[in-house]
Amino acid sequence: MAKSKLVKANRKIVDAAGAGMRKMSDTVTKAHRRIEDGFVDQYLTQDGESVGDTEARLRREHENKLRMHAERKAAKRQEVEQRQRRRRK
């Protein structure tokens, strides 16, 4: 009997702590999002773009840069492998 009361009490404490942490996390996330949107709106928008359009454009530009970097890296790797093959012959 005593054990089950302790288990129930601990479960209530865990649930309350979890709810508190979720609320804090949501609050911080929303505040960060507001700050981020303000920054994007003030400094990164071009020619009447909305914040969402700007974020999509920046995401595309970032993905393009990553793709170009990966292509250059692959080309460099091929070049090194070709040099190594020539040396072996």
PDB file of C-alpha atoms in Angstrom:
ATOM      1  CA  MET A   1       0.000   0.000   0.000  1.00  0.00           C
ATOM      2  CA  ALA A   2       2.692   2.505   0.986  1.00  0.00           C
ATOM      3  CA  LYS A   3       4.720   1.638  -2.063  1.00  0.00           C
ATOM      4  CA  SER A   4       1.847   2.369  -4.443  1.00  0.00           C
ATOM      5  CA  LYS A   5       1.190   5.751  -2.765  1.00  0.00           C
ATOM      6  CA  LEU A   6       4.840   6.683  -3.271  1.00  0.00           C
ATOM      7  CA  VAL A   7       4.710   5.567  -6.887  1.00  0.00           C
ATOM      8  CA  LYS A   8       1.576   7.668  -7.471  1.00  0.00           C
ATOM      9  CA  ALA A   9       3.119  10.697  -5.779  1.00  0.00           C
ATOM     10  CA  ASN A  10       6.321  10.352  -7.803  1.00  0.00           C
ATOM     11  CA  ARG A  11       4.300  10.017 -11.002  1.00  0.00           C
ATOM     12  CA  LYS A  12       2.443  13.273 -10.204  1.00  0.00           C
ATOM     13  CA  ILE A  13       5.751  15.039  -9.589  1.00  0.00           C
ATOM     14  CA  VAL A  14       7.189  13.736 -12.864  1.00  0.00           C
ATOM     15  CA  ASP A  15       4.083  14.773 -14.793  1.00  0.00           C
ATOM     16  CA  ALA A  16       4.120  18.273 -13.274  1.00  0.00           C
ATOM     17  CA  ALA A  17       7.834  18.700 -13.966  1.00  0.00           C
ATOM     18  CA  GLY A  18       7.396  17.514 -17.552  1.00  0.00           C
ATOM     19  CA  ALA A  19       4.510  19.919 -18.128  1.00  0.00           C
ATOM     20  CA  GLY A  20       6.576  22.780 -16.718  1.00  0.00           C
ATOM     21  CA  MET A  21       9.533  21.941 -18.941  1.00  0.00           C
ATOM     22  CA  ARG A  22       7.311  21.758 -22.030  1.00  0.00           C
ATOM     23  CA  LYS A  23       5.799  25.154 -21.217  1.00  0.00           C
ATOM     24  CA  MET A  24       9.239  26.728 -20.745  1.00  0.00           C
ATOM     25  CA  SER A  25      10.503  25.148 -23.951  1.00  0.00           C
ATOM     26  CA  ASP A  26       7.494  26.404 -25.912  1.00  0.00           C
ATOM     27  CA  THR A  27       7.895  29.914 -24.469  1.00  0.00           C
ATOM     28  CA  VAL A  28      11.592  30.074 -25.320  1.00  0.00           C
ATOM     29  CA  THR A  29      10.986  28.672 -28.805  1.00  0.00           C
ATOM     30  CA  LYS A  30       8.255  31.225 -29.532  1.00  0.00           C
ATOM     31  CA  ALA A  31      10.403  34.101 -28.271  1.00  0.00           C
ATOM     32  CA  HIS A  32      13.351  32.934 -30.365  1.00  0.00           C
ATOM     33  CA  ARG A  33      11.095  32.651 -33.422  1.00  0.00           C
ATOM     34  CA  ARG A  34       9.827  36.224 -32.941  1.00  0.00           C
ATOM     35  CA  ILE A  35      13.388  37.536 -32.689  1.00  0.00           C
ATOM     36  CA  GLU A  36      14.448  35.516 -35.738  1.00  0.00           C
ATOM     37  CA  ASP A  37      11.487  36.735 -37.809  1.00  0.00           C
ATOM     38  CA  GLY A  38      12.246  40.335 -36.839  1.00  0.00           C
ATOM     39  CA  PHE A  39      15.880  39.968 -37.879  1.00  0.00           C
ATOM     40  CA  VAL A  40      14.960  38.316 -41.176  1.00  0.00           C
ATOM     41  CA  ASP A  41      12.342  40.987 -41.868  1.00  0.00           C
ATOM     42  CA  GLN A  42      14.677  43.866 -41.092  1.00  0.00           C
ATOM     43  CA  TYR A  43      17.949  42.698 -42.628  1.00  0.00           C
ATOM     44  CA  LEU A  44      17.435  39.833 -45.082  1.00  0.00           C
ATOM     45  CA  THR A  45      14.247  40.496 -47.063  1.00  0.00           C
ATOM     46  CA  GLN A  46      14.582  41.726 -50.640  1.00  0.00           C
ATOM     47  CA  ASP A  47      12.083  43.677 -52.755  1.00  0.00           C
ATOM     48  CA  GLY A  48       8.954  43.185 -50.677  1.00  0.00           C
ATOM     49  CA  GLU A  49       9.477  39.515 -49.870  1.00  0.00           C
ATOM     50  CA  SER A  50       7.608  38.087 -46.916  1.00  0.00           C
ATOM     51  CA  VAL A  51       9.539  36.526 -44.059  1.00  0.00           C
ATOM     52  CA  GLY A  52       8.467  33.059 -45.208  1.00  0.00           C
ATOM     53  CA  ASP A  53       9.624  33.724 -48.785  1.00  0.00           C
ATOM     54  CA  THR A  54      12.946  35.034 -47.510  1.00  0.00           C
ATOM     55  CA  GLU A  55      13.496  31.977 -45.324  1.00  0.00           C
ATOM     56  CA  ALA A  56      12.676  29.685 -48.259  1.00  0.00           C
ATOM     57  CA  ARG A  57      15.099  31.605 -50.496  1.00  0.00           C
ATOM     58  CA  LEU A  58      17.857  31.440 -47.892  1.00  0.00           C
ATOM     59  CA  ARG A  59      17.238  27.713 -47.408  1.00  0.00           C
ATOM     60  CA  ARG A  60      17.511  27.139 -51.186  1.00  0.00           C
ATOM     61  CA  GLU A  61      20.714  29.189 -51.371  1.00  0.00           C
ATOM     62  CA  HIS A  62      22.196  27.210 -48.492  1.00  0.00           C
ATOM     63  CA  GLU A  63      21.261  23.888 -50.103  1.00  0.00           C
ATOM     64  CA  ASN A  64      22.804  25.041 -53.396  1.00  0.00           C
ATOM     65  CA  LYS A  65      26.032  25.969 -51.617  1.00  0.00           C
ATOM     66  CA  LEU A  66      26.141  22.584 -49.903  1.00  0.00           C
ATOM     67  CA  ARG A  67      25.515  20.795 -53.213  1.00  0.00           C
ATOM     68  CA  MET A  68      28.224  22.810 -54.993  1.00  0.00           C
ATOM     69  CA  HIS A  69      30.657  22.093 -52.164  1.00  0.00           C
ATOM     70  CA  ALA A  70      29.903  18.361 -52.374  1.00  0.00           C
ATOM     71  CA  GLU A  71      30.403  18.422 -56.164  1.00  0.00           C
ATOM     72  CA  ARG A  72      33.749  20.219 -55.818  1.00  0.00           C
ATOM     73  CA  LYS A  73      34.823  17.765 -53.153  1.00  0.00           C
ATOM     74  CA  ALA A  74      33.882  14.801 -55.380  1.00  0.00           C
ATOM     75  CA  ALA A  75      35.743  16.339 -58.330  1.00  0.00           C
ATOM     76  CA  LYS A  76      38.799  16.909 -56.162  1.00  0.00           C
ATOM     77  CA  ARG A  77      38.615  13.303 -54.927  1.00  0.00           C
ATOM     78  CA  GLN A  78      38.477  12.032 -58.525  1.00  0.00           C
ATOM     79  CA  GLU A  79      41.437  14.197 -59.456  1.00  0.00           C
ATOM     80  CA  VAL A  80      43.490  12.800 -56.571  1.00  0.00           C
ATOM     81  CA  GLU A  81      42.530   9.233 -57.476  1.00  0.00           C
ATOM     82  CA  GLN A  82      43.563   9.801 -61.117  1.00  0.00           C
ATOM     83  CA  ARG A  83      46.924  11.170 -60.005  1.00  0.00           C
ATOM     84  CA  GLN A  84      47.437   8.148 -57.774  1.00  0.00           C
ATOM     85  CA  ARG A  85      46.600   5.775 -60.643  1.00  0.00           C
ATOM     86  CA  ARG A  86      49.082   7.532 -62.932  1.00  0.00           C
ATOM     87  CA  ARG A  87      51.804   7.205 -60.304  1.00  0.00           C
ATOM     88  CA  ARG A  88      51.165   3.492 -59.901  1.00  0.00           C
ATOM     89  CA  LYS A  89      51.700   2.856 -63.633  1.00  0.00           C
TER      90      LYS A  89
END
